[in-house]
Short mmCIF file of C-alpha atoms and ligand atoms in Angstrom, two decimals:
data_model
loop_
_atom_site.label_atom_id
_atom_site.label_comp_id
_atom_site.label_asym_id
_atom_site.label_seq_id
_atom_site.Cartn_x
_atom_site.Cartn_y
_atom_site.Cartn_z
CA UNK Y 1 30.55 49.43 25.61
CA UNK Y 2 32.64 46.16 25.96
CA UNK Y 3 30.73 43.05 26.57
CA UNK Y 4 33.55 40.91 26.74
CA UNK Y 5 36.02 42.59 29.29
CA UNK Y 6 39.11 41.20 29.90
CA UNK Y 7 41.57 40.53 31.96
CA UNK Y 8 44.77 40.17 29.82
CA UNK Y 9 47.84 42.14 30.86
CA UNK Y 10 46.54 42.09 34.68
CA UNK Y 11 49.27 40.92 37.40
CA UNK Y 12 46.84 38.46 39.31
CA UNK Y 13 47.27 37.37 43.33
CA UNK Y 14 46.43 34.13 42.73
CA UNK Y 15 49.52 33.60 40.17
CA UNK Y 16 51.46 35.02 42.42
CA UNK Y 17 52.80 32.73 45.16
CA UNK Y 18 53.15 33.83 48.74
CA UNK Y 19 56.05 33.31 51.28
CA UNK Y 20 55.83 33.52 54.99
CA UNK Y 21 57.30 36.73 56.61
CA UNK Y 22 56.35 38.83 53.12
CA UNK Y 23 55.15 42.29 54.19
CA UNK Y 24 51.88 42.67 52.20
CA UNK Y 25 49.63 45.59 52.17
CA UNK Y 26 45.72 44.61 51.59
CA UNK Y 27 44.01 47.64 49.73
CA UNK Y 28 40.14 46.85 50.66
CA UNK Y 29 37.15 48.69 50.46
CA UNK Y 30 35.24 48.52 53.51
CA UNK Y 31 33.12 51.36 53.09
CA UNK Y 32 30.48 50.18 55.34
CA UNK Y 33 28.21 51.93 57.91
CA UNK Y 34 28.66 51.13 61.43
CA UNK Y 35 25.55 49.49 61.48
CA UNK Y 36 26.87 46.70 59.05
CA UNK Y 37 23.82 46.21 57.41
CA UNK Y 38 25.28 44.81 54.38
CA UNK Y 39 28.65 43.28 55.00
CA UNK Y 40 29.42 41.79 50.87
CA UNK Y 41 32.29 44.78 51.04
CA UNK Y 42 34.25 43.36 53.71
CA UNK Y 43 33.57 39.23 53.31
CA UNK Y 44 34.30 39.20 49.82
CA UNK Y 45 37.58 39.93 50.39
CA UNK Y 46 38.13 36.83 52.99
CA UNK Y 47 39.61 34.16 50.32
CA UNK Y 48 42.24 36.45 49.37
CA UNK Y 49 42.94 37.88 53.04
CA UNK Y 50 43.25 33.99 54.24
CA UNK Y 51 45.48 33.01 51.10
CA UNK Y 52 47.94 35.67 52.34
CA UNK Y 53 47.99 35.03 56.29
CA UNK Y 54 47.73 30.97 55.60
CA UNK Y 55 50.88 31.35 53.69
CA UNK Y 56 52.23 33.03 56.50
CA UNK Y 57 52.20 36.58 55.38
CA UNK Y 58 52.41 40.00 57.25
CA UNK Y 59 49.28 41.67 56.06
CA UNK Y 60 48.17 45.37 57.11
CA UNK Y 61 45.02 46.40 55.55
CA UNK Y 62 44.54 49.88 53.78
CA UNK Y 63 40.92 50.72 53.75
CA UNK Y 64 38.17 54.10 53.40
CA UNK Y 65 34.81 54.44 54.91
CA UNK Y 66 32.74 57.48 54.58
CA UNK Y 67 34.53 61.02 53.11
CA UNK Y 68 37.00 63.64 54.49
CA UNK Y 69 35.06 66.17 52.54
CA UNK Y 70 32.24 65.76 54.31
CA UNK Y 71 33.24 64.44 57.57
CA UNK Y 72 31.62 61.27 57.49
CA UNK Y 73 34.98 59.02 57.75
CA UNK Y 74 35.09 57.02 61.14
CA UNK Y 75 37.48 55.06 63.04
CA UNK Y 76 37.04 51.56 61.45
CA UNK Y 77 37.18 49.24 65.07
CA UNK Y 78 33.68 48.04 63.82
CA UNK Y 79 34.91 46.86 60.43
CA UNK Y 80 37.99 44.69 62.52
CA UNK Y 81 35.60 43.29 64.99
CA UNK Y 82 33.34 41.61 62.28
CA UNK Y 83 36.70 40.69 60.01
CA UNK Y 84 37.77 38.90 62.78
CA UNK Y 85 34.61 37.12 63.02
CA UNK Y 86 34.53 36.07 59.28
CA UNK Y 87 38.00 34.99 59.03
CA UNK Y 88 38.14 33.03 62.03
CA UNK Y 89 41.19 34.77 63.27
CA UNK Y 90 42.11 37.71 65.27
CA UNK Y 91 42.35 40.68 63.07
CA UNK Y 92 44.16 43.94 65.32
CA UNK Y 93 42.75 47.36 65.08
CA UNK Y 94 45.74 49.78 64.85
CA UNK Y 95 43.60 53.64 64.57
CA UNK Y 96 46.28 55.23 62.05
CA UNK Y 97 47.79 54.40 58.73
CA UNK Y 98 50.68 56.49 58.23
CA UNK Y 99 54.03 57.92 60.68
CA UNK Y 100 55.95 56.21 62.95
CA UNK Y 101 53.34 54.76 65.16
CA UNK Y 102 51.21 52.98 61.66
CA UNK Y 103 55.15 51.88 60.48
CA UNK Y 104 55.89 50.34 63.45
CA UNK Y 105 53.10 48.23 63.88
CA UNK Y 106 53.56 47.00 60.50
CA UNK Y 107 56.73 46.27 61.28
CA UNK Y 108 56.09 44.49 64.32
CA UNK Y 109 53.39 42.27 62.49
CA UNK Y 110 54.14 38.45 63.00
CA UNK Y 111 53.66 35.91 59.80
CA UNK Y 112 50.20 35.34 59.37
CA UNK Y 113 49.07 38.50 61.29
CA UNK Y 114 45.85 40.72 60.22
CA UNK Y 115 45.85 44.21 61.37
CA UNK Y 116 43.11 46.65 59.99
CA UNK Y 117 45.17 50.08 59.45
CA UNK Y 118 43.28 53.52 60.06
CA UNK Y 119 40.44 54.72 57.62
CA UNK Y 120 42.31 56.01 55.08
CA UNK Y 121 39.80 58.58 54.84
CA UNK Y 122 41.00 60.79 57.57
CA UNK Y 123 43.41 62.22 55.15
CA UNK Y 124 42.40 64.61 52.90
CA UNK Y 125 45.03 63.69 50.04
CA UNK Y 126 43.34 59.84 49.80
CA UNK Y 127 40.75 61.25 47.36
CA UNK Y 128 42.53 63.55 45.59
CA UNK Y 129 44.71 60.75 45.12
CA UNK Y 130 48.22 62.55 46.75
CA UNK Y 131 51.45 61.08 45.87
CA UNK Y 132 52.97 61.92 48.67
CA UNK Y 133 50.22 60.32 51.38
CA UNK Y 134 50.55 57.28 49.19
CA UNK Y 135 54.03 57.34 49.38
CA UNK Y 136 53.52 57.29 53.36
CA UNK Y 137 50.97 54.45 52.88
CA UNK Y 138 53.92 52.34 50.69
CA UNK Y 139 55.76 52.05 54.01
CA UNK Y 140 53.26 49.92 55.64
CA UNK Y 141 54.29 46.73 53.29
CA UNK Y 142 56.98 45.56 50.30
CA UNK Y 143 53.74 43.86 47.83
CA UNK Y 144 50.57 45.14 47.36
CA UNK Y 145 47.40 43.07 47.27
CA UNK Y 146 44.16 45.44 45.37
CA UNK Y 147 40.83 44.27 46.47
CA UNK Y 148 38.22 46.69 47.26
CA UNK Y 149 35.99 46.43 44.12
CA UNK Y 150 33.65 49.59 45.41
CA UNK Y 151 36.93 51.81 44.71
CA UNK Y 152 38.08 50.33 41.58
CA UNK Y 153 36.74 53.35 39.66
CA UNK Y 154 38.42 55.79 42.13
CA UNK Y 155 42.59 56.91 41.54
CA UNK Y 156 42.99 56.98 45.20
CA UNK Y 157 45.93 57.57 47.31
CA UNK Y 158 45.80 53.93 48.59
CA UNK Y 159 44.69 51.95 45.28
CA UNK Y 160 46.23 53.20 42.62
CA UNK Y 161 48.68 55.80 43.97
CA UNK Y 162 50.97 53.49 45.86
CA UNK Y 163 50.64 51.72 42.96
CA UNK Y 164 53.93 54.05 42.17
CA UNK Y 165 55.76 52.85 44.86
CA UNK Y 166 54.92 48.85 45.63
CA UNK Y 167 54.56 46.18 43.12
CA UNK Y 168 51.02 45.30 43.07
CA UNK Y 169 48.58 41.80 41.94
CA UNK Y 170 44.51 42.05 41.26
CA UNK Y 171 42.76 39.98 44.47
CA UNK Y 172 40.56 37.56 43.78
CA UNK Y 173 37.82 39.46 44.71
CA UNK Y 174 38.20 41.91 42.12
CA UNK Y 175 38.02 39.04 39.57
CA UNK Y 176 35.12 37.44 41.12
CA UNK Y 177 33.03 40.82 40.70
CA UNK Y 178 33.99 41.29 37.43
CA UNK Y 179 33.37 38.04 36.29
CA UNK Y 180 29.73 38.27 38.16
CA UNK Y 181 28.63 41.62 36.31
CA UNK Y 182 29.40 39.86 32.56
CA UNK Y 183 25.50 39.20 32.15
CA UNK Y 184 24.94 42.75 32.52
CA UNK Y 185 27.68 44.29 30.36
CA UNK Y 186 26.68 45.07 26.31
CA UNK Y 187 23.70 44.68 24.44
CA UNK Y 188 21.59 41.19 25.06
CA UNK Y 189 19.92 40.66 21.54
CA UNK Y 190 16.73 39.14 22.00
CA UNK Y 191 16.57 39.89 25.93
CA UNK Y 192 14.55 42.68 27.58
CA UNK Y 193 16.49 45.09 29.34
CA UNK Y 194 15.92 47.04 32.00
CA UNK Y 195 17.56 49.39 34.09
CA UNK Y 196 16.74 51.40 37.03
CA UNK Y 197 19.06 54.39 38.07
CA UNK Y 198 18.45 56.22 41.23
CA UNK Y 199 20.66 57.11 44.57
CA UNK Y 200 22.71 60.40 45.01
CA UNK Y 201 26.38 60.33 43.31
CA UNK Y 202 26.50 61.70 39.77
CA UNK Y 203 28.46 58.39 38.74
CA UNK Y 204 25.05 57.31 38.45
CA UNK Y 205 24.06 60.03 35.80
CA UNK Y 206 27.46 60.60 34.35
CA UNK Y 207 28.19 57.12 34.00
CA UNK Y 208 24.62 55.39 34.44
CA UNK Y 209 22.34 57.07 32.63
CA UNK Y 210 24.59 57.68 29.88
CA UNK Y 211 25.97 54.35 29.07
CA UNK Y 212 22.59 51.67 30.03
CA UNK Y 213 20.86 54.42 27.64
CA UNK Y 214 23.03 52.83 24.80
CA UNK Y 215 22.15 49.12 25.48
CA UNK Y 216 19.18 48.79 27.70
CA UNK Y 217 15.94 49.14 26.17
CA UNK Y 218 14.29 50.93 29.26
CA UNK Y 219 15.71 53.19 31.80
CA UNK Y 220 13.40 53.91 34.83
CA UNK Y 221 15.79 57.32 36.27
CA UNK Y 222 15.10 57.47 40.19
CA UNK Y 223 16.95 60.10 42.77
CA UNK Y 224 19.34 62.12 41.43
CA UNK Y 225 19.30 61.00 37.54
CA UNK Y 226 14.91 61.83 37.49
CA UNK Y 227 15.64 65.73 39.46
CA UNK Y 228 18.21 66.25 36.82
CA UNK Y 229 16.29 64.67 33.66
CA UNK Y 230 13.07 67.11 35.01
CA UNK Y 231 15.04 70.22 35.41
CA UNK Y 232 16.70 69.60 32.32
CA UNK Y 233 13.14 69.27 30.38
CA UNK Y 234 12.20 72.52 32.26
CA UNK Y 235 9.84 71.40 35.04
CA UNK Y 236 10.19 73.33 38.68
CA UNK Y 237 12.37 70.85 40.92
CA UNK Y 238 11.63 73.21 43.85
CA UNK Y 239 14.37 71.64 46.57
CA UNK Y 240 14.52 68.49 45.42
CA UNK Y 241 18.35 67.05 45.24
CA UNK Y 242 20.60 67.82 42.39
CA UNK Y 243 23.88 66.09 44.01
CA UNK Y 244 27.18 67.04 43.87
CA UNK Y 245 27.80 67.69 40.35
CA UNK Y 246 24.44 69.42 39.18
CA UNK Y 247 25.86 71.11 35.81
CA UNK Y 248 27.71 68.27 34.62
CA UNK Y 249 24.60 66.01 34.97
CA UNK Y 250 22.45 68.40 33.29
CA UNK Y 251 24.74 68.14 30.67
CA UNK Y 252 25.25 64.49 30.17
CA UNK Y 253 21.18 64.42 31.00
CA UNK Y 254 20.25 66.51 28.00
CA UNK Y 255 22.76 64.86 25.28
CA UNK Y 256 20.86 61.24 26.52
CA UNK Y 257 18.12 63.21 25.65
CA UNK Y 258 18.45 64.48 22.56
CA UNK Y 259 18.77 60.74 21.40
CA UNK Y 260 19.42 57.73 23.09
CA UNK Y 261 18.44 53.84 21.89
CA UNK Y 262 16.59 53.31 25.41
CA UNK Y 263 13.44 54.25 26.31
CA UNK Y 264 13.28 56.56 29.34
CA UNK Y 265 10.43 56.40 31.22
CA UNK Y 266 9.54 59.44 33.04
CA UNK Y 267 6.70 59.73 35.52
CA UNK Y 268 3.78 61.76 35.35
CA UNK Y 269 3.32 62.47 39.40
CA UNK Y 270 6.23 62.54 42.29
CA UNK Y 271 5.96 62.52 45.68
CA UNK Y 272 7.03 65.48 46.92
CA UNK Y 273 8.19 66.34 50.84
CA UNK Y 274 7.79 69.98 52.35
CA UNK Y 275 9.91 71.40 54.87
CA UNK Y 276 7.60 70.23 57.61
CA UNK Y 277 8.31 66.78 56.55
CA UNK Y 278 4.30 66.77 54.92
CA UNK Y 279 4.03 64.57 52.21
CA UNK Y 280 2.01 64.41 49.36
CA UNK Y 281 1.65 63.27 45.47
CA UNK Y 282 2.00 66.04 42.80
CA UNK Y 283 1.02 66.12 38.88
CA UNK Y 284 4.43 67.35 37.46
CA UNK Y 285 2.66 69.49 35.38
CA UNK Y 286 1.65 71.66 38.24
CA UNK Y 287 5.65 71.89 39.27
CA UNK Y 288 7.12 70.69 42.97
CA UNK Y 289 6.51 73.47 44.87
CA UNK Y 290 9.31 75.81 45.75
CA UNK Y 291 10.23 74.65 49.29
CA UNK Y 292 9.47 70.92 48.73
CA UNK Y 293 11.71 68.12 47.33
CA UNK Y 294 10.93 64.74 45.02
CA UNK Y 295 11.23 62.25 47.63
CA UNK Y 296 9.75 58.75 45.37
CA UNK Y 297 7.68 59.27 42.33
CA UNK Y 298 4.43 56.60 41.17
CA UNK Y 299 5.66 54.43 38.11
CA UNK Y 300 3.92 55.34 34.87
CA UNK Y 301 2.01 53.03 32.82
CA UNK Y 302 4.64 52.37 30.44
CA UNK Y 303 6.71 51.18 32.99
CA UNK Y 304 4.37 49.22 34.55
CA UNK Y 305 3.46 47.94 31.00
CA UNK Y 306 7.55 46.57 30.62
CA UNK Y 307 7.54 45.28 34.33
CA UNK Y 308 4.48 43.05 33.11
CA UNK Y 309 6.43 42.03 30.13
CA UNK Y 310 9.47 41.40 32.28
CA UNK Y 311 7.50 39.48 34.76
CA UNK Y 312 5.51 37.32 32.06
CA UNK Y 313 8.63 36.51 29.39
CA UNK Y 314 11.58 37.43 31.56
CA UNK Y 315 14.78 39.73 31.06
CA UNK Y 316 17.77 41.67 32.67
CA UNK Y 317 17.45 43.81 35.19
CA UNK Y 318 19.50 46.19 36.78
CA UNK Y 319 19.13 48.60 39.62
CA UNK Y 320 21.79 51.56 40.40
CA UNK Y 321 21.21 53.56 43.16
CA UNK Y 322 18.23 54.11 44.96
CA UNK Y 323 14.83 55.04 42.92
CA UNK Y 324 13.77 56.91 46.21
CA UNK Y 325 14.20 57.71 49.60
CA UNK Y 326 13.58 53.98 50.78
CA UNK Y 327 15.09 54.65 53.97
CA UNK Y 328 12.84 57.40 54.92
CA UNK Y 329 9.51 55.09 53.94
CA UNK Y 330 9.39 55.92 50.35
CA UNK Y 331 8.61 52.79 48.38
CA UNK Y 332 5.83 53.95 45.59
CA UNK Y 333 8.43 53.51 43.37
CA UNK Y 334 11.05 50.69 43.93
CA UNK Y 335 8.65 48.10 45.85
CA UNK Y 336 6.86 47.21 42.64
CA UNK Y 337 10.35 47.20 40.33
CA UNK Y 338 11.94 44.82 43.51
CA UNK Y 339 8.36 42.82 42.67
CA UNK Y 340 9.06 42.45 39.47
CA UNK Y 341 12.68 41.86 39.36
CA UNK Y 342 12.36 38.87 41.75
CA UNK Y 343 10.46 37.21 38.78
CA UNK Y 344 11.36 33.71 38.10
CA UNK Y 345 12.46 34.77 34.40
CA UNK Y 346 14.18 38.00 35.14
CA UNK Y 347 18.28 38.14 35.75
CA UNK Y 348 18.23 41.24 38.19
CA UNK Y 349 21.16 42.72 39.95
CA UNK Y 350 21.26 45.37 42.59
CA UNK Y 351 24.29 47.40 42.58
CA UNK Y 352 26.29 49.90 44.97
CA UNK Y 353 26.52 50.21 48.42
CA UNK Y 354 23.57 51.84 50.07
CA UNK Y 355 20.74 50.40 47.42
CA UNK Y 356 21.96 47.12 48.53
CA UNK Y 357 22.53 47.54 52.00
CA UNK Y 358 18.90 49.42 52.53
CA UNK Y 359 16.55 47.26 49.74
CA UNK Y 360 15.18 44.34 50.69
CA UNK Y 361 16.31 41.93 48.14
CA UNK Y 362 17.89 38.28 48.44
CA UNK Y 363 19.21 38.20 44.63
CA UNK Y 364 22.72 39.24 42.76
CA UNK Y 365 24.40 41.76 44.40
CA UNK Y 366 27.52 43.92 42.88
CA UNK Y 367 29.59 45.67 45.76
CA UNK Y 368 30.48 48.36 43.54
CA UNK Y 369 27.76 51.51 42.35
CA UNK Y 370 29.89 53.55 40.55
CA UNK Y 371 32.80 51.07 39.82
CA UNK Y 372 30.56 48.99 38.68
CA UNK Y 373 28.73 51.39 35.99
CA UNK Y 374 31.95 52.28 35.12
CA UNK Y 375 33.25 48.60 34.52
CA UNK Y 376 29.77 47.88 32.55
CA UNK Y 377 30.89 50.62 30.26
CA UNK Y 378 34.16 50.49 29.46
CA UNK Y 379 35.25 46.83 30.94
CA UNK Y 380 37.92 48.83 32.75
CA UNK Y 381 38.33 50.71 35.77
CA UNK Y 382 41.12 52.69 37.11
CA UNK Y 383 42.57 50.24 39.22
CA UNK Y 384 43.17 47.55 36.61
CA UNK Y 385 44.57 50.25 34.30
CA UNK Y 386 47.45 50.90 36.77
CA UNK Y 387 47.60 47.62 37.55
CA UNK Y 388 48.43 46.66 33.88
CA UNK Y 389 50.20 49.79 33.11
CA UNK Y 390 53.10 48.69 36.59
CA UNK Y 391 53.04 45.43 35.52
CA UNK Y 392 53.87 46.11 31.68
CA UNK Y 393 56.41 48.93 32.58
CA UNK Y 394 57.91 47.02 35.74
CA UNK Y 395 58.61 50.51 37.68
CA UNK Y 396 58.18 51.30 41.23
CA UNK Y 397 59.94 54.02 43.00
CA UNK Y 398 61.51 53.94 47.05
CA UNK Y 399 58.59 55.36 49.41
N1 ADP A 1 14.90 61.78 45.31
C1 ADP A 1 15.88 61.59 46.19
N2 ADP A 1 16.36 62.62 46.92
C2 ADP A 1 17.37 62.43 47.79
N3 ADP A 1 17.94 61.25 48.05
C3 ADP A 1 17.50 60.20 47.36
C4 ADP A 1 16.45 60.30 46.41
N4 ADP A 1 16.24 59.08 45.90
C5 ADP A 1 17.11 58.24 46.50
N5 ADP A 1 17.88 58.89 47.38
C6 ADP A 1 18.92 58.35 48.28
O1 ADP A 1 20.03 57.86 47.57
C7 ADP A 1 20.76 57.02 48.45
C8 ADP A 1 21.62 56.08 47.68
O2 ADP A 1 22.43 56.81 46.81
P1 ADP A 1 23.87 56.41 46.32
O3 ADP A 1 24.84 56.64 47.42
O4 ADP A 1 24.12 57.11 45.04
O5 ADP A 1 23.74 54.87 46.03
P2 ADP A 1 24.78 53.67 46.23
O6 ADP A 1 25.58 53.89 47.49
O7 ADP A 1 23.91 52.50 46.28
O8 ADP A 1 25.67 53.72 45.04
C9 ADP A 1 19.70 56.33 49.28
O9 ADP A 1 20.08 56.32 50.62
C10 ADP A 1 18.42 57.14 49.03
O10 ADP A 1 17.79 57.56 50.23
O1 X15 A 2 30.53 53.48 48.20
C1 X15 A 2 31.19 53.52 47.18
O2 X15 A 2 30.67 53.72 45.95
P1 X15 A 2 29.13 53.38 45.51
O3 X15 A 2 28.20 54.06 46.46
O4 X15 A 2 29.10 53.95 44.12
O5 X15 A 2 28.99 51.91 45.56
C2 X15 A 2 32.68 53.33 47.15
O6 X15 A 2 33.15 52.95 48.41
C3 X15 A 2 33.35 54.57 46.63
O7 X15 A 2 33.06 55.61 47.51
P2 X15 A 2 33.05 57.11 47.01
O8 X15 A 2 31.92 57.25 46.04
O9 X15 A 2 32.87 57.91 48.28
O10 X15 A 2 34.39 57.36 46.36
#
């Protein structure tokens, strides 16, 4: 793990200046629910967006929400309305992002127009990263801005893909989280460490669990990381959920382990949820039942013993997803680590998009989950690899 990332070798917006009438394409990440009940995805990238249209550029924004796989990508009218708001200028809605119609409005943009393209979600090649679809998304602009932090771990159609085709420069934005997450990255001699994992996606075991196990002196596992760390030490799950990549967890689950430098704190009872939406709060020992699932789980005493500690002498503090299913009214478990990261000693940072859109919690903030694990592990993400690796080479080809 790298505690001093860097930035060397990256082509960077800011150093790059900007002439009226340029045709720029802004690669965001406004993967954001309808509801906008945390917005940090979309206004972080307002400095860079205004640096562009200020100077007079043409800028049509490339952006996902939700997944083609599971059909949860929506039209993003929403996302322009409040863009609008935070810039302070009219930002257009156009409802597709590639063929003639998405061309020609990017063609007909005026300097210093914002247009918010179509999710590009809709198509199924964004996430499996299809040259061709980001050949198609090349045509909307001649320069390529990358924001869209949440993504930066992602080799996506429309981040790193027309990477092959446009020139591209590192928004602000992507520096600014970077630059936030350093007090989190690597080992902190002489400071308690902390981390909580929870949440769904298996970035969160593959990446999560893994890595913090290597510098953190604690790992609480919530969600997805505790059903996999159980079922890999042979207790009944019963229907609890194993996310989307259940065998390659299990995997990375039992080499943590076999050994790891962290403690991991496991609980002794979980509250379990039956198919009648009856809840109650189980021993382990005596197994989830068949047809229930692990909905929150009650923080053992060793846990409570390091919150204490963290409380009383302060620390870092991470949390990565989740613990439980908050949103459902499941708080056993994260209400008292929220209590204790809000300590006056305690550096605490919430990371990813739905922790920090459903937790109540007024602290540091990273808009990236998984990008985010992945940058506190390796100080690199996929984005700022092709990023350095077009800038050092120089090549694009014609869309
Ligand atoms: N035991 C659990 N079973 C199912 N879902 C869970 C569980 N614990 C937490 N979750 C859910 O995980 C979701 C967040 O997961 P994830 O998408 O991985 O996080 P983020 O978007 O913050 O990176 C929350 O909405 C929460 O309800
Ligand atoms: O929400 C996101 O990631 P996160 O939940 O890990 O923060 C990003 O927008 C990436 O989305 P994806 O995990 O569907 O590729």
């Amino acid at each position: 793990m790298s505690s001093a990332p860097t930035m060397a070798g990256l082509p960077l917006l800011r150093e790059r200046p900007v002439r009226a009438g340029e045709r720029w394409v802004f690669s965001a990440g406004f993967n954001v629910g309808p509801a906008l009940a945390d917005t940090t995805r979309i206004d972080c990238e307002v400095p860079d967006l205004l640096r562009l249209a200020r100077a007079g550029a043409r800028v049509a924004v490339l952006a996902h929400q939700g997944s083609h796989r599971d059909g949860t990508a929506r039209s993003l009218e929403y996302v322009a309305g409040h863009l609008g708001r935070v810039l302070g200028r009219e930002v257009g809605y156009h409802p597709g992002s590639t063929g003639d119609g998405a061309v020609e409005r990017a063609l007909a943009l005026r300097d210093g127009e914002v247009v918010l393209f179509g999710n590009t979600r809709h198509h199924a090649g964004e996430e499996a990263g299809d040259p061709e679809l980001a050949r198609r998304f090349a045509l909307l602009g001649d320069l390529v801005a990358v924001g869209g932090f949440s993504k930066a771990h992602r080799a996506h159609a429309s981040n790193t893909g027309i990477l092959h085709h446009r020139p591209g420069w590192a928004a602000d934005s992507l520096l600014a989280e970077t630059a936030a997450l350093a007090p989190w990255a690597g080992r902190a001699p002489g400071t308690r460490s902390v981390a909580v994992l929870g949440g769904v996606k298996p970035e969160k075991t593959l990446i999560g669990l893994r890595r913090l196990a290597e510098t953190y002196d604690v790992v609480v596992p919530g969600g997805v990381v505790l059903t996999t760390l159980l079922r890999v030490l042979g207790h009944k799950v019963g229907r609890s959920e194993l996310g989307s990549s259940p065998g390659k967890c299990a995997e990375a689950a039992s080499r943590v382990l076999a050994g790891s430098r962290a403690e991991i704190h496991l609980p002794e009872r979980v509250v379990v949820r039956g198919p009648g939406g009856d809840a109650r709060t189980v021993d382990l020992a005596d197994g989830v039942p068949a047809d229930h699932a692990i909905v929150d789980f009650e923080l053992p005493a060793r846990t409570r013993e390091t919150l204490r500690q963290l409380r009383e002498h302060g620390g870092r503090a991470l949390m990565a997803g989740t613990p439980s299913r908050w949103t459902d009214g499941f708080g056993a478990a994260a209400r008292p680590l929220l209590d204790a990261f809000a300590g006056p000693g305690v550096r605490a940072l919430l990371l990813g998009g739905d922790t920090v859109a459903e937790l109540p919690w007024n602290g540091p903030v990273s808009g990236g989950g998984g990008s985010a694990l992945q940058y506190l592990a390796d100080g690199t993400c996929a984005v700022f690899d092709a990023l350095r690796s077009q800038h050092s080479t120089g090549r694009t080809a014609t869309p």
